[in-house]
PDB file of C-alpha atoms in Angstrom:
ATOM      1  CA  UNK V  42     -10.230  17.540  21.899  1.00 48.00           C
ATOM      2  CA  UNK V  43     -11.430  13.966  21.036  1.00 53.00           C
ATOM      3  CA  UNK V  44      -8.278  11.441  22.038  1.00 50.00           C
ATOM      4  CA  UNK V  45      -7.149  10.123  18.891  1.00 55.00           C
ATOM      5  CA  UNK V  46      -5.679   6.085  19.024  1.00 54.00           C
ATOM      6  CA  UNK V  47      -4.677   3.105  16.350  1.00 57.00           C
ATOM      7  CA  UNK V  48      -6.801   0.827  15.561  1.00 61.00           C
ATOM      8  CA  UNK V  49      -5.187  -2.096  17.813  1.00 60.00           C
ATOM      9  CA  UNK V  50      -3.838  -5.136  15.172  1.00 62.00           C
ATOM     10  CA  UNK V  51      -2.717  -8.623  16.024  1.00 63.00           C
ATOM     11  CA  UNK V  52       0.293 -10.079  14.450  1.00 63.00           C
ATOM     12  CA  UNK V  53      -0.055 -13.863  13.446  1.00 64.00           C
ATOM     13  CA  UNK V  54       1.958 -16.078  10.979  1.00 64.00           C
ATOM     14  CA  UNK V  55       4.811 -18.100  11.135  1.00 62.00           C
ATOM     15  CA  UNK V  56       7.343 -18.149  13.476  1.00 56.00           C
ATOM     16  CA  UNK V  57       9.699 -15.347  13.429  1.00 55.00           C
ATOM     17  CA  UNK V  58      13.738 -15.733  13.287  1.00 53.00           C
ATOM     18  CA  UNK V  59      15.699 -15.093  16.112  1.00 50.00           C
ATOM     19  CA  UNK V  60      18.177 -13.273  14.878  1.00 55.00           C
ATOM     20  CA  UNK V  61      16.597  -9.388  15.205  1.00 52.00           C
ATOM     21  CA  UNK V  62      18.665  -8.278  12.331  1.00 50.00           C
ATOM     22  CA  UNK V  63      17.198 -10.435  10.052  1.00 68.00           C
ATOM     23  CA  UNK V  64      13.897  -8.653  10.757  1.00 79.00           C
ATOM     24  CA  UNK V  65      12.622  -6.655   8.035  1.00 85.00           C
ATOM     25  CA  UNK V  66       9.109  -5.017   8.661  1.00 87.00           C
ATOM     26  CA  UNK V  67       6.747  -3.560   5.576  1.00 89.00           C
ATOM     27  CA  UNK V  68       4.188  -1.939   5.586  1.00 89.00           C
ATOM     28  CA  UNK V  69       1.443  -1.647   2.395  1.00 89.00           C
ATOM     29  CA  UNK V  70      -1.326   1.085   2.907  1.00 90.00           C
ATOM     30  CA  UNK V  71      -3.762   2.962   0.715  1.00 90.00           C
ATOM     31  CA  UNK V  72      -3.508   6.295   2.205  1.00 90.00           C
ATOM     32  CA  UNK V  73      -6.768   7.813   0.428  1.00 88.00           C
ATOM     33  CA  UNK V  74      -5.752  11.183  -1.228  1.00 89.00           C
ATOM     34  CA  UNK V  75      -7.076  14.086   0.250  1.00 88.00           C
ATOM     35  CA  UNK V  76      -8.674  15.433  -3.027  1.00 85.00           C
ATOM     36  CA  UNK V  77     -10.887  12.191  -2.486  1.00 83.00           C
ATOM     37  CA  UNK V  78     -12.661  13.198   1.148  1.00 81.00           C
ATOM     38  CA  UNK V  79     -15.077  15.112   0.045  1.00 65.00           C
ATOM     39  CA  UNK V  80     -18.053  14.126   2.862  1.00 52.00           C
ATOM     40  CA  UNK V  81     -21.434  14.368   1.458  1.00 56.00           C
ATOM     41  CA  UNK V  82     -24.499  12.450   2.387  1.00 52.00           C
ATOM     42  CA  UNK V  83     -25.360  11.840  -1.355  1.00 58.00           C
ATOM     43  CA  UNK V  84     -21.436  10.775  -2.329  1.00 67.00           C
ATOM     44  CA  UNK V  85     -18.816   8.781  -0.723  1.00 70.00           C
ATOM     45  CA  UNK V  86     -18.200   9.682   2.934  1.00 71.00           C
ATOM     46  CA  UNK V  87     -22.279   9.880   3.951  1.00 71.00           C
ATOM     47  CA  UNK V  88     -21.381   9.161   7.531  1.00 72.00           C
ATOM     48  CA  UNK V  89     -17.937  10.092   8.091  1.00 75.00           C
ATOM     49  CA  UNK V  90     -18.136  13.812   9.918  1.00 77.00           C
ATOM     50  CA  UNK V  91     -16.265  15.950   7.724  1.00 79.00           C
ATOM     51  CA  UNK V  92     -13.839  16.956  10.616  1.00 80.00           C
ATOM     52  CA  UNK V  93     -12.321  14.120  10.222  1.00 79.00           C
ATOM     53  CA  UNK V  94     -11.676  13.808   6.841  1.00 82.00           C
ATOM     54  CA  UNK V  95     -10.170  17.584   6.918  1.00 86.00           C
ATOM     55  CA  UNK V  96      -6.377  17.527   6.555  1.00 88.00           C
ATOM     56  CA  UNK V  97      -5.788  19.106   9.757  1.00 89.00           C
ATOM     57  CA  UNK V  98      -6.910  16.318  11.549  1.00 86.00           C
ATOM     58  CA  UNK V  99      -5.838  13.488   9.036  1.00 87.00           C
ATOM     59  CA  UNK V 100      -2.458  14.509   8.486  1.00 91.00           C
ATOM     60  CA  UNK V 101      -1.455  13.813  11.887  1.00 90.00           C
ATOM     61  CA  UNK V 102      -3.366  10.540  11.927  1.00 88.00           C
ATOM     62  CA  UNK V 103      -1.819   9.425   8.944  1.00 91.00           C
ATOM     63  CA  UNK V 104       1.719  10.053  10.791  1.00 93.00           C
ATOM     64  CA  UNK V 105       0.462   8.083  13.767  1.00 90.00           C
ATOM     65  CA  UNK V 106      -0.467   5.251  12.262  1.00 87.00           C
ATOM     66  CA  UNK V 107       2.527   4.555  10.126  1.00 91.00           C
ATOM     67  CA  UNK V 108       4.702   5.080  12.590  1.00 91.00           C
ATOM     68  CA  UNK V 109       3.093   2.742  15.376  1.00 86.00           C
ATOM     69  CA  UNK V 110       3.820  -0.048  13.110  1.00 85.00           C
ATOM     70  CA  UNK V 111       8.017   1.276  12.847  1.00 89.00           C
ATOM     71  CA  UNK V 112       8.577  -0.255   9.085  1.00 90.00           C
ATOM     72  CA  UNK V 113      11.911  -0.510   7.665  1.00 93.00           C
ATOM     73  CA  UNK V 114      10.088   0.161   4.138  1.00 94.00           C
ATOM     74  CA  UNK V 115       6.937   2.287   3.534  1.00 95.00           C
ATOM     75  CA  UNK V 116       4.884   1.380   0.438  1.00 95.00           C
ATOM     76  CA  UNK V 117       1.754   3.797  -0.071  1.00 95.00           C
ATOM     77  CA  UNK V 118      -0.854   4.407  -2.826  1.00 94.00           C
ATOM     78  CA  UNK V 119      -3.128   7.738  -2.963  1.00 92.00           C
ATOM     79  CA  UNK V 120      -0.531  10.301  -1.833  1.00 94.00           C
ATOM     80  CA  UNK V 121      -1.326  13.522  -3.303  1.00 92.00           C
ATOM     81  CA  UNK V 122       0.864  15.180  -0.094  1.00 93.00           C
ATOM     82  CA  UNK V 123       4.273  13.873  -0.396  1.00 95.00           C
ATOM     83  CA  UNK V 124       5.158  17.621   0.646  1.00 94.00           C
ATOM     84  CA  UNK V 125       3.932  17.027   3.861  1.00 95.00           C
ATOM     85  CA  UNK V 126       4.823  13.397   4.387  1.00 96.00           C
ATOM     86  CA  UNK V 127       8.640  13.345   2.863  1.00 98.00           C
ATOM     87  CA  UNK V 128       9.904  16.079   5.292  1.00 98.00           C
ATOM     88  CA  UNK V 129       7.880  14.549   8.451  1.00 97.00           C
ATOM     89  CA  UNK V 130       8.990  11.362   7.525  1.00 98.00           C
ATOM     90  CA  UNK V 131      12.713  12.245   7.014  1.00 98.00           C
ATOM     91  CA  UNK V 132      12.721  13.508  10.929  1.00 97.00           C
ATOM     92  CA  UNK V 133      12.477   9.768  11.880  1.00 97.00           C
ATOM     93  CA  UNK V 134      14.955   8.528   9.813  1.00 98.00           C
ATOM     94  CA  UNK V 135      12.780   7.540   6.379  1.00 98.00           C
ATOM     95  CA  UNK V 136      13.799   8.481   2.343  1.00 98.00           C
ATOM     96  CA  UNK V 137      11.695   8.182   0.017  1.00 97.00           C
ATOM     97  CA  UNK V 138      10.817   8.763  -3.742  1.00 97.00           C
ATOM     98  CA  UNK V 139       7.247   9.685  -5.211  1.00 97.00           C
ATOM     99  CA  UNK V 140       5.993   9.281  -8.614  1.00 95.00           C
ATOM    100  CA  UNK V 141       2.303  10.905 -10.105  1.00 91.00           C
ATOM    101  CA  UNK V 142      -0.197   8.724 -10.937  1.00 88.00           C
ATOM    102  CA  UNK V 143      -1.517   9.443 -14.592  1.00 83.00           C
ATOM    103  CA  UNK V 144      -4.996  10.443 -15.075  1.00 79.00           C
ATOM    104  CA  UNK V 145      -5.165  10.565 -11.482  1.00 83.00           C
ATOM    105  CA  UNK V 146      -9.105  11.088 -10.565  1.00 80.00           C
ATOM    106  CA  UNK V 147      -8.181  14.266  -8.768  1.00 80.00           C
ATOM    107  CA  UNK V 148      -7.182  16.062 -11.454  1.00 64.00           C
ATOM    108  CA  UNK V 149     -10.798  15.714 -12.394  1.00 54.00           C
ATOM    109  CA  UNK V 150     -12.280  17.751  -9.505  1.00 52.00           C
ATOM    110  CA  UNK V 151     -13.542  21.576  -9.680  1.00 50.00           C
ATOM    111  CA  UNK V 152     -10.541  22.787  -7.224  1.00 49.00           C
ATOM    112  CA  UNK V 153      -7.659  24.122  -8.697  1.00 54.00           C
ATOM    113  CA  UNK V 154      -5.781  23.796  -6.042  1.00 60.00           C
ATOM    114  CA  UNK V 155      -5.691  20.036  -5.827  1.00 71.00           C
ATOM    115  CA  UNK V 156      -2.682  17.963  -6.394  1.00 80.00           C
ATOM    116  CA  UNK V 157      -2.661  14.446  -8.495  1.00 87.00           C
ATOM    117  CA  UNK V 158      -2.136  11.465  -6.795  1.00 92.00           C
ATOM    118  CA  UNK V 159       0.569   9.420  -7.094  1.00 94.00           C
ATOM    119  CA  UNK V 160       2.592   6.351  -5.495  1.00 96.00           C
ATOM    120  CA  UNK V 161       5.465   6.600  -2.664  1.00 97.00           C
ATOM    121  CA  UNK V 162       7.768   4.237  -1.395  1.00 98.00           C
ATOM    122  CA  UNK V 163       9.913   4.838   2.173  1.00 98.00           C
ATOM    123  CA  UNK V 164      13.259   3.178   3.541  1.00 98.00           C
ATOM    124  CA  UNK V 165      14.831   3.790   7.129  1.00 97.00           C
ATOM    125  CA  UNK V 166      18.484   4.772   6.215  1.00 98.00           C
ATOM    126  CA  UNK V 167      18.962   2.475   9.299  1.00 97.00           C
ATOM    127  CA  UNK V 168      18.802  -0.378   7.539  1.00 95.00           C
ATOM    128  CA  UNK V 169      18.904   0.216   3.872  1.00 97.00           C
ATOM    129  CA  UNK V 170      20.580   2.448   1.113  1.00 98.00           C
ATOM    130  CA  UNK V 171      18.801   3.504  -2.109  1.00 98.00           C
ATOM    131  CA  UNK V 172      20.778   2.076  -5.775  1.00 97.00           C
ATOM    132  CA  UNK V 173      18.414   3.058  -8.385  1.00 96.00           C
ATOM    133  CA  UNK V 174      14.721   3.946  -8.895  1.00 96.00           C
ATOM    134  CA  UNK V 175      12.156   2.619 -12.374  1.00 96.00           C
ATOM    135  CA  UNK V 176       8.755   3.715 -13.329  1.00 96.00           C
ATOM    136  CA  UNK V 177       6.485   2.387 -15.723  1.00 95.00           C
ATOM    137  CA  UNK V 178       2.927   3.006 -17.327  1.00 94.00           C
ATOM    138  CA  UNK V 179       1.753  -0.306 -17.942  1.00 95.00           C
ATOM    139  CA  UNK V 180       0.199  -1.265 -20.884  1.00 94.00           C
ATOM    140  CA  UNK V 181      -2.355  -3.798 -21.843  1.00 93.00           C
ATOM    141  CA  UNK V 182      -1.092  -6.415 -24.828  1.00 91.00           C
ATOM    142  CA  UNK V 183      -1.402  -3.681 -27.787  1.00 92.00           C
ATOM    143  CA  UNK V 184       1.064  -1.691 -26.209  1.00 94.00           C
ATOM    144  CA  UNK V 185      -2.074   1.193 -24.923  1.00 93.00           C
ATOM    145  CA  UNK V 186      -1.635   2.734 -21.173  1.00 92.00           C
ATOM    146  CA  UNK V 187      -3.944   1.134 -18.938  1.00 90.00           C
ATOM    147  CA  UNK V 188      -3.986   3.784 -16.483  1.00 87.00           C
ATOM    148  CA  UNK V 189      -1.705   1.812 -13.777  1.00 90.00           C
ATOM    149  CA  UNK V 190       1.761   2.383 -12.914  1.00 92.00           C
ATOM    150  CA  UNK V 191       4.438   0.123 -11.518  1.00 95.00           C
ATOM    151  CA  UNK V 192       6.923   2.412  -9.442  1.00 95.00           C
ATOM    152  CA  UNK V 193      10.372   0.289  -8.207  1.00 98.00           C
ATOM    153  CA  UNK V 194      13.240   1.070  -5.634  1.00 98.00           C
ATOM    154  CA  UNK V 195      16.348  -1.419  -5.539  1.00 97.00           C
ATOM    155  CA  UNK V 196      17.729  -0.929  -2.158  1.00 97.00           C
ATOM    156  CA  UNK V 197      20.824  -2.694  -0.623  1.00 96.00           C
ATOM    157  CA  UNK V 198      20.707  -4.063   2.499  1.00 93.00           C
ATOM    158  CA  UNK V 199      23.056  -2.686   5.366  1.00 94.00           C
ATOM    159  CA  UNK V 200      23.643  -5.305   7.422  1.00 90.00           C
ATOM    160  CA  UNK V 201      24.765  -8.123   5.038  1.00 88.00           C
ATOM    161  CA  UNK V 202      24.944  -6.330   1.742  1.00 92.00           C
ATOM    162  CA  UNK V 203      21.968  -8.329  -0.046  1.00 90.00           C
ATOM    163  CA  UNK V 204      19.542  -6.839  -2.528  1.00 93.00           C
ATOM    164  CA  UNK V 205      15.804  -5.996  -2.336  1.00 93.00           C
ATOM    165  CA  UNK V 206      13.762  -4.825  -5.036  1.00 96.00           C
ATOM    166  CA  UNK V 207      10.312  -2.385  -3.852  1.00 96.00           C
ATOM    167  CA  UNK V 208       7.517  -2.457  -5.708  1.00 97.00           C
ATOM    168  CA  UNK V 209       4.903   0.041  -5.505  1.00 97.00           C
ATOM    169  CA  UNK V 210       1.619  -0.838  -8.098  1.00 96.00           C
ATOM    170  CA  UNK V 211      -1.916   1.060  -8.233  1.00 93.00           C
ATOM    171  CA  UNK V 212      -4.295  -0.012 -10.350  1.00 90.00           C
ATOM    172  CA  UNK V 213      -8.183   1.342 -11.808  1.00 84.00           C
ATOM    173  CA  UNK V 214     -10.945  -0.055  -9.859  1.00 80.00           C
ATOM    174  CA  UNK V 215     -14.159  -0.399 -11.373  1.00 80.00           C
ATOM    175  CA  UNK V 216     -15.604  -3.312 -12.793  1.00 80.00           C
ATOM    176  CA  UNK V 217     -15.500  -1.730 -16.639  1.00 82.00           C
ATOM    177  CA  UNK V 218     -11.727  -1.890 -16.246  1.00 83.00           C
ATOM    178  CA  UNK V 219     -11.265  -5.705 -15.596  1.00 86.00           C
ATOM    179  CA  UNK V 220      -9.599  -6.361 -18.408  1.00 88.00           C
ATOM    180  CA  UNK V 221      -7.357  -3.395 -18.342  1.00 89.00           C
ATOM    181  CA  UNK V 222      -6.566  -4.744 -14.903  1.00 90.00           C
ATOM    182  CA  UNK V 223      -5.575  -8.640 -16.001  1.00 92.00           C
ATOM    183  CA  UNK V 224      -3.239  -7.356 -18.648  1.00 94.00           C
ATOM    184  CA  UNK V 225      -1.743  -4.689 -16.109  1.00 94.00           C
ATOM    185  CA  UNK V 226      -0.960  -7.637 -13.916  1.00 95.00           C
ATOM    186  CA  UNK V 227       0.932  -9.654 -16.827  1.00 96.00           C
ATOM    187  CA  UNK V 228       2.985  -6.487 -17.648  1.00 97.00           C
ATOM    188  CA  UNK V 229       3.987  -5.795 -14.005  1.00 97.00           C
ATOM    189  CA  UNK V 230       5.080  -9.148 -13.920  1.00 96.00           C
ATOM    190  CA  UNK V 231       7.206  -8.099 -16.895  1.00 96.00           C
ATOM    191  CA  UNK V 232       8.459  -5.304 -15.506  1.00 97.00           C
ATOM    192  CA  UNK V 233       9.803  -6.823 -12.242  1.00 97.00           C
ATOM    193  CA  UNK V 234      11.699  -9.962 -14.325  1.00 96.00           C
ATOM    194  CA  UNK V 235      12.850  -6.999 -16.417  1.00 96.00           C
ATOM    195  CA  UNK V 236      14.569  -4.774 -13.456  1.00 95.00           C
ATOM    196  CA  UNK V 237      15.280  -8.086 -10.945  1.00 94.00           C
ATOM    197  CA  UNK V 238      18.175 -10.564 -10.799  1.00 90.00           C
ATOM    198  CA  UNK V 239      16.820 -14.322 -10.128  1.00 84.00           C
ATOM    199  CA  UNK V 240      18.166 -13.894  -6.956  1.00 84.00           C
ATOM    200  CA  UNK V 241      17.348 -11.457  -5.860  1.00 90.00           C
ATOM    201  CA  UNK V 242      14.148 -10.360  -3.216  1.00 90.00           C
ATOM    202  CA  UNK V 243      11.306  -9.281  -4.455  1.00 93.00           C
ATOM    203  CA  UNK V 244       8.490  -7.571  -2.241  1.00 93.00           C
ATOM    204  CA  UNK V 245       5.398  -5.937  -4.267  1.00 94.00           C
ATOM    205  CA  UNK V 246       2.805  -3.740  -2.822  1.00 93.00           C
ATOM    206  CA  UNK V 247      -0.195  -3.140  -4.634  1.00 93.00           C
ATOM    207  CA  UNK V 248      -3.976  -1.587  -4.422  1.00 91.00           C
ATOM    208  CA  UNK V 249      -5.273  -3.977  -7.400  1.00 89.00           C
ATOM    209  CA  UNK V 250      -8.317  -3.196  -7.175  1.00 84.00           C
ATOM    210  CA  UNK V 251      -8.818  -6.939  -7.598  1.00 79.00           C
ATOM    211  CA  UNK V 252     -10.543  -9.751  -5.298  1.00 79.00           C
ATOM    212  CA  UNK V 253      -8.656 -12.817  -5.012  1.00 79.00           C
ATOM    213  CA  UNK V 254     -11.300 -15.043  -7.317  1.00 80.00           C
ATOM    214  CA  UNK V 255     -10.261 -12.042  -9.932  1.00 85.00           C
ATOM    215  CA  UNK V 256      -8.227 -13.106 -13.042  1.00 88.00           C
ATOM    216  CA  UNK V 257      -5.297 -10.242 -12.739  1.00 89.00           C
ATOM    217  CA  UNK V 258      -4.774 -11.297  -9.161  1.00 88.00           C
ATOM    218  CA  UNK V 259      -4.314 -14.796 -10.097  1.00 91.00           C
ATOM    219  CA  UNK V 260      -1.927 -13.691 -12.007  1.00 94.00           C
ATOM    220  CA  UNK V 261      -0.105 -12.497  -9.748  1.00 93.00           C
ATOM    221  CA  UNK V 262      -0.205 -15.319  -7.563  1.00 91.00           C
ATOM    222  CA  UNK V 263       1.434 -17.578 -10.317  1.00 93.00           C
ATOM    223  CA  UNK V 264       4.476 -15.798 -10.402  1.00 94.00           C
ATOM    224  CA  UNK V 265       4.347 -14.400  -6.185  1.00 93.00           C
ATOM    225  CA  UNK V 266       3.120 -15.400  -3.024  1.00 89.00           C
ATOM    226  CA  UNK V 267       0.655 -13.652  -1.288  1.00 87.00           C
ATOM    227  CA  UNK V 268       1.839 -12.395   1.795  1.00 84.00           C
ATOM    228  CA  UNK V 269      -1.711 -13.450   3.521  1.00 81.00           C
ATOM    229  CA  UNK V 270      -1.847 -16.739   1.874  1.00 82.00           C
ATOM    230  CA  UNK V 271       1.539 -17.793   2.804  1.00 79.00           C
ATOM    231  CA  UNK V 272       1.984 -16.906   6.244  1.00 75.00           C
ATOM    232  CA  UNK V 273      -1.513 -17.535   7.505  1.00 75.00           C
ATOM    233  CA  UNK V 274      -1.653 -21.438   5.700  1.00 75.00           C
ATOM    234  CA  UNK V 275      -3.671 -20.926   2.638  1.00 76.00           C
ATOM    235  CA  UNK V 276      -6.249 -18.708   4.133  1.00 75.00           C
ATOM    236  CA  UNK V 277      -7.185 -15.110   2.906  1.00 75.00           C
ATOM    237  CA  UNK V 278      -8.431 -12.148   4.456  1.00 75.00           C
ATOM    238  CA  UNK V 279     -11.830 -11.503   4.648  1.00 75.00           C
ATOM    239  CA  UNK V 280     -11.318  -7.863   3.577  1.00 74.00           C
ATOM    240  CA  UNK V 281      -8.775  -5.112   3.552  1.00 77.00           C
ATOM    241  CA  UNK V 282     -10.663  -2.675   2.396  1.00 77.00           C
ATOM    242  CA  UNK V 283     -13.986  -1.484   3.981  1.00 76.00           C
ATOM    243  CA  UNK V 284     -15.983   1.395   3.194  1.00 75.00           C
ATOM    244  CA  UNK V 285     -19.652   2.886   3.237  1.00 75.00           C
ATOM    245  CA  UNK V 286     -21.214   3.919   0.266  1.00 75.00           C
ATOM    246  CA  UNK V 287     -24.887   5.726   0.295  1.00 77.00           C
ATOM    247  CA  UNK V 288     -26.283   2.338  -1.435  1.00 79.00           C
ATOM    248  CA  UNK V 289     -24.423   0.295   1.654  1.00 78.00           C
ATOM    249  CA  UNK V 290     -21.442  -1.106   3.177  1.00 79.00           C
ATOM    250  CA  UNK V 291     -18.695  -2.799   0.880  1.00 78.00           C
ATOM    251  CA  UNK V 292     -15.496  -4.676   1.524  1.00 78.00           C
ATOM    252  CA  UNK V 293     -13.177  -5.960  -0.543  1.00 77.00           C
ATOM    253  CA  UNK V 294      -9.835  -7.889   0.089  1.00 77.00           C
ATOM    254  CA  UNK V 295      -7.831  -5.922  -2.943  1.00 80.00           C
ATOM    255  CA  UNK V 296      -4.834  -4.486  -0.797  1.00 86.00           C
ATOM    256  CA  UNK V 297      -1.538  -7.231  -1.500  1.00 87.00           C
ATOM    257  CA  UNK V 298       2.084  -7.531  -0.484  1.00 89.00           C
ATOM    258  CA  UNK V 299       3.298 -10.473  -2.616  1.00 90.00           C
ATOM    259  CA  UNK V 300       6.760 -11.656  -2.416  1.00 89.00           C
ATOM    260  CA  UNK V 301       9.180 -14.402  -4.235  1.00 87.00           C
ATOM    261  CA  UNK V 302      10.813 -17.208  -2.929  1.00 71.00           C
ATOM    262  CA  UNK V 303      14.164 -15.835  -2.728  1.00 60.00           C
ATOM    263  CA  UNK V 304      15.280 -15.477   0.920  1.00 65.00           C
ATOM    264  CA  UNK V 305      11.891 -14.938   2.888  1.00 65.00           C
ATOM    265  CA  UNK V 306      11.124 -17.796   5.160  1.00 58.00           C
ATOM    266  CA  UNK V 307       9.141 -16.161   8.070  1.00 52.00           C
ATOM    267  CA  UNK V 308       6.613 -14.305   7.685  1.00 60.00           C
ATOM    268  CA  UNK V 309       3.829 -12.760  10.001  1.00 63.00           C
ATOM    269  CA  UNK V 310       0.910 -10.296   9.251  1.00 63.00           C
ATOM    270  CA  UNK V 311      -1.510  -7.895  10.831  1.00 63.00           C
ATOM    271  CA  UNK V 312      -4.900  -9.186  11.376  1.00 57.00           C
ATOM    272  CA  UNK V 313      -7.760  -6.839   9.885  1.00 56.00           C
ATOM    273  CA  UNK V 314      -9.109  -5.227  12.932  1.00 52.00           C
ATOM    274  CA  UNK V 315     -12.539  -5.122  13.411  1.00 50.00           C
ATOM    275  CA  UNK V 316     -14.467  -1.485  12.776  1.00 47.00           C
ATOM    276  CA  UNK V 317     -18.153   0.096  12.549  1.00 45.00           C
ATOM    277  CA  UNK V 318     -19.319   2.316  10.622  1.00 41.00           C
ATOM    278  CA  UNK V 319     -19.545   4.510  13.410  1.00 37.00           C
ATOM    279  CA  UNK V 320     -15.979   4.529  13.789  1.00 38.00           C
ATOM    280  CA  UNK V 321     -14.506   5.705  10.286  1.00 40.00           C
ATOM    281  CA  UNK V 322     -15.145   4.352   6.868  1.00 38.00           C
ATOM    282  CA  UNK V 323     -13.315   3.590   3.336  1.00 41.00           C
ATOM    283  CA  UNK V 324     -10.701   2.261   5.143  1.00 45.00           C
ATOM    284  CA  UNK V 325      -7.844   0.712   3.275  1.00 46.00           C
ATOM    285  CA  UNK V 326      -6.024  -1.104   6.131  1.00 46.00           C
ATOM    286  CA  UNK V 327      -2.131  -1.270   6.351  1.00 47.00           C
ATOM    287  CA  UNK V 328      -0.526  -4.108   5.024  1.00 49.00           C
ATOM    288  CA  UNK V 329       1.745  -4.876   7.338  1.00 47.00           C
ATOM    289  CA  UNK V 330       4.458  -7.905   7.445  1.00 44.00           C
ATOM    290  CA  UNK V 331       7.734  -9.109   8.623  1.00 43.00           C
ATOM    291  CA  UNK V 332      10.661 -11.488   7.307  1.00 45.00           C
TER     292      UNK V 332
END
């Protein structure tokens, strides 16, 4: 009956508007699929105790943690439960849509049982009601899949009627698939000019896979702002994703929420907390950020 609490986060940025309605929170997280938790001292999770990667314990967490943060939109990567998330989620007001990841790395496993992975974006009916929904395999410049999707909800705003287009991207990490990853980048730059209006607000959020010296995620940041960038005055995050590995500790600042220049003036984000490995590990932390 260990107590269970959220890793505490500290919002800084810009200033915020003072208008509450004008408020729209986001949050960007990495979920890590449950076909993925295997704990063994010779694989991934060599110090995590495997109670708490069993869903039982997880599931709940998972719930807590979103909901602490009380987004307007949800944007997650890794969910290979949308069974159990859609239905818990609905109870607090949230819709969403989910689309499968292909050659999801689950699939790959020796347990039949397990589902693929996929991508999932959420909306409080509160504030926001659902027009149409566009999914794409991206391809590098010869037209070939490169094993990341782009997943898009165009949702109007309640309040004043405006448009906002979701973007949900997961991408192949893995240093052999750099290239795949730079001309993923250029095509889901195509397909958001392809399913926006100039005018209207973009918000992307992605697991690239990418650091930000990386050539896809430069990309990226010549068409959008990064989130990070932008509201904390040029700097970038140190890391967004940390994790423990049986050959050491690795972190990596490849979680994004980019944005255009449409409407968004004020932005503020959720500092990285700081963690050891004796408290969890492979975290991908939430994204989290306001207009």
């Amino acid at each position: 009956n260990e107590p269970y609490m959220v890793l505490s986060r500290r919002f800084k940025g810009r200033t915020e508007p003072k208008e509450k309605g004008q408020i729209v929170r986001v949050m960007q997280w990495n979920v890590l699929a449950q076909g993925l938790t295997e704990s063994n001292p010779r694989k991934n999770y060599c110090k995590t105790p495997p109670r708490y990667l069993a869903w039982e314990t997880r599931r709940y967490l998972l719930l807590l943690e979103i909901m602490s943060y009380m987004p307007d939109i949800i944007i997650l990567q890794e969910v290979d439960r949308y069974d159990f998330l859609e239905p818990k989620l609905r109870e607090f007001g949230y819709r969403g849509k989910f689309r499968e990841r292909p050659n999801s790395p689950i699939t790959q496993t020796d347990d039949g049982v397990l589902k693929p992975d996929g991508c999932a974006i959420f909306y409080h009916v509160d504030r926001f009601d659902m027009v149409d929904a566009q999914f794409k395999q991206l391809v590098n410049q010869s037209g070939n899949p490169t094993g990341c999707i782009a997943f898009a909800l165009r949702l109007i705003m309640l309040e004043d009627n405006s448009s906002l287009l979701v973007v949900n991207s997961h991408f192949r990490g893995g240093s052999e698939f750099s290239p795949a990853r730079q001309e993923a980048c250029v095509d889901l730059c195509n397909f958001i000019a392809e399913n926006s209006d100039p005018n209207e607000m973009v918000v992307i959020g992605a697991d690239l896979c990418e650091e930000p010296s990386e050539r896809g995620y430069n990309h990226m940041t010549s068409k959008y702002k990064d989130v990070y960038t932008y509201a904390l005055d040029g700097k970038t995050m140190p890391y967004t994703t940390w994790r423990v590995r049986p050959e050491g500790e690795e972190k990596f600042a490849n979680d994004c929420v980019f944005f255009n220049d449409s409407q968004f003036r004020y932005l503020r984000v959720g500092k990285v907390p700081i963690v050891g490995a004796e408290r969890t590990e492979n975290w991908h932390f939430a994204v989290v950020r306001m207009q």
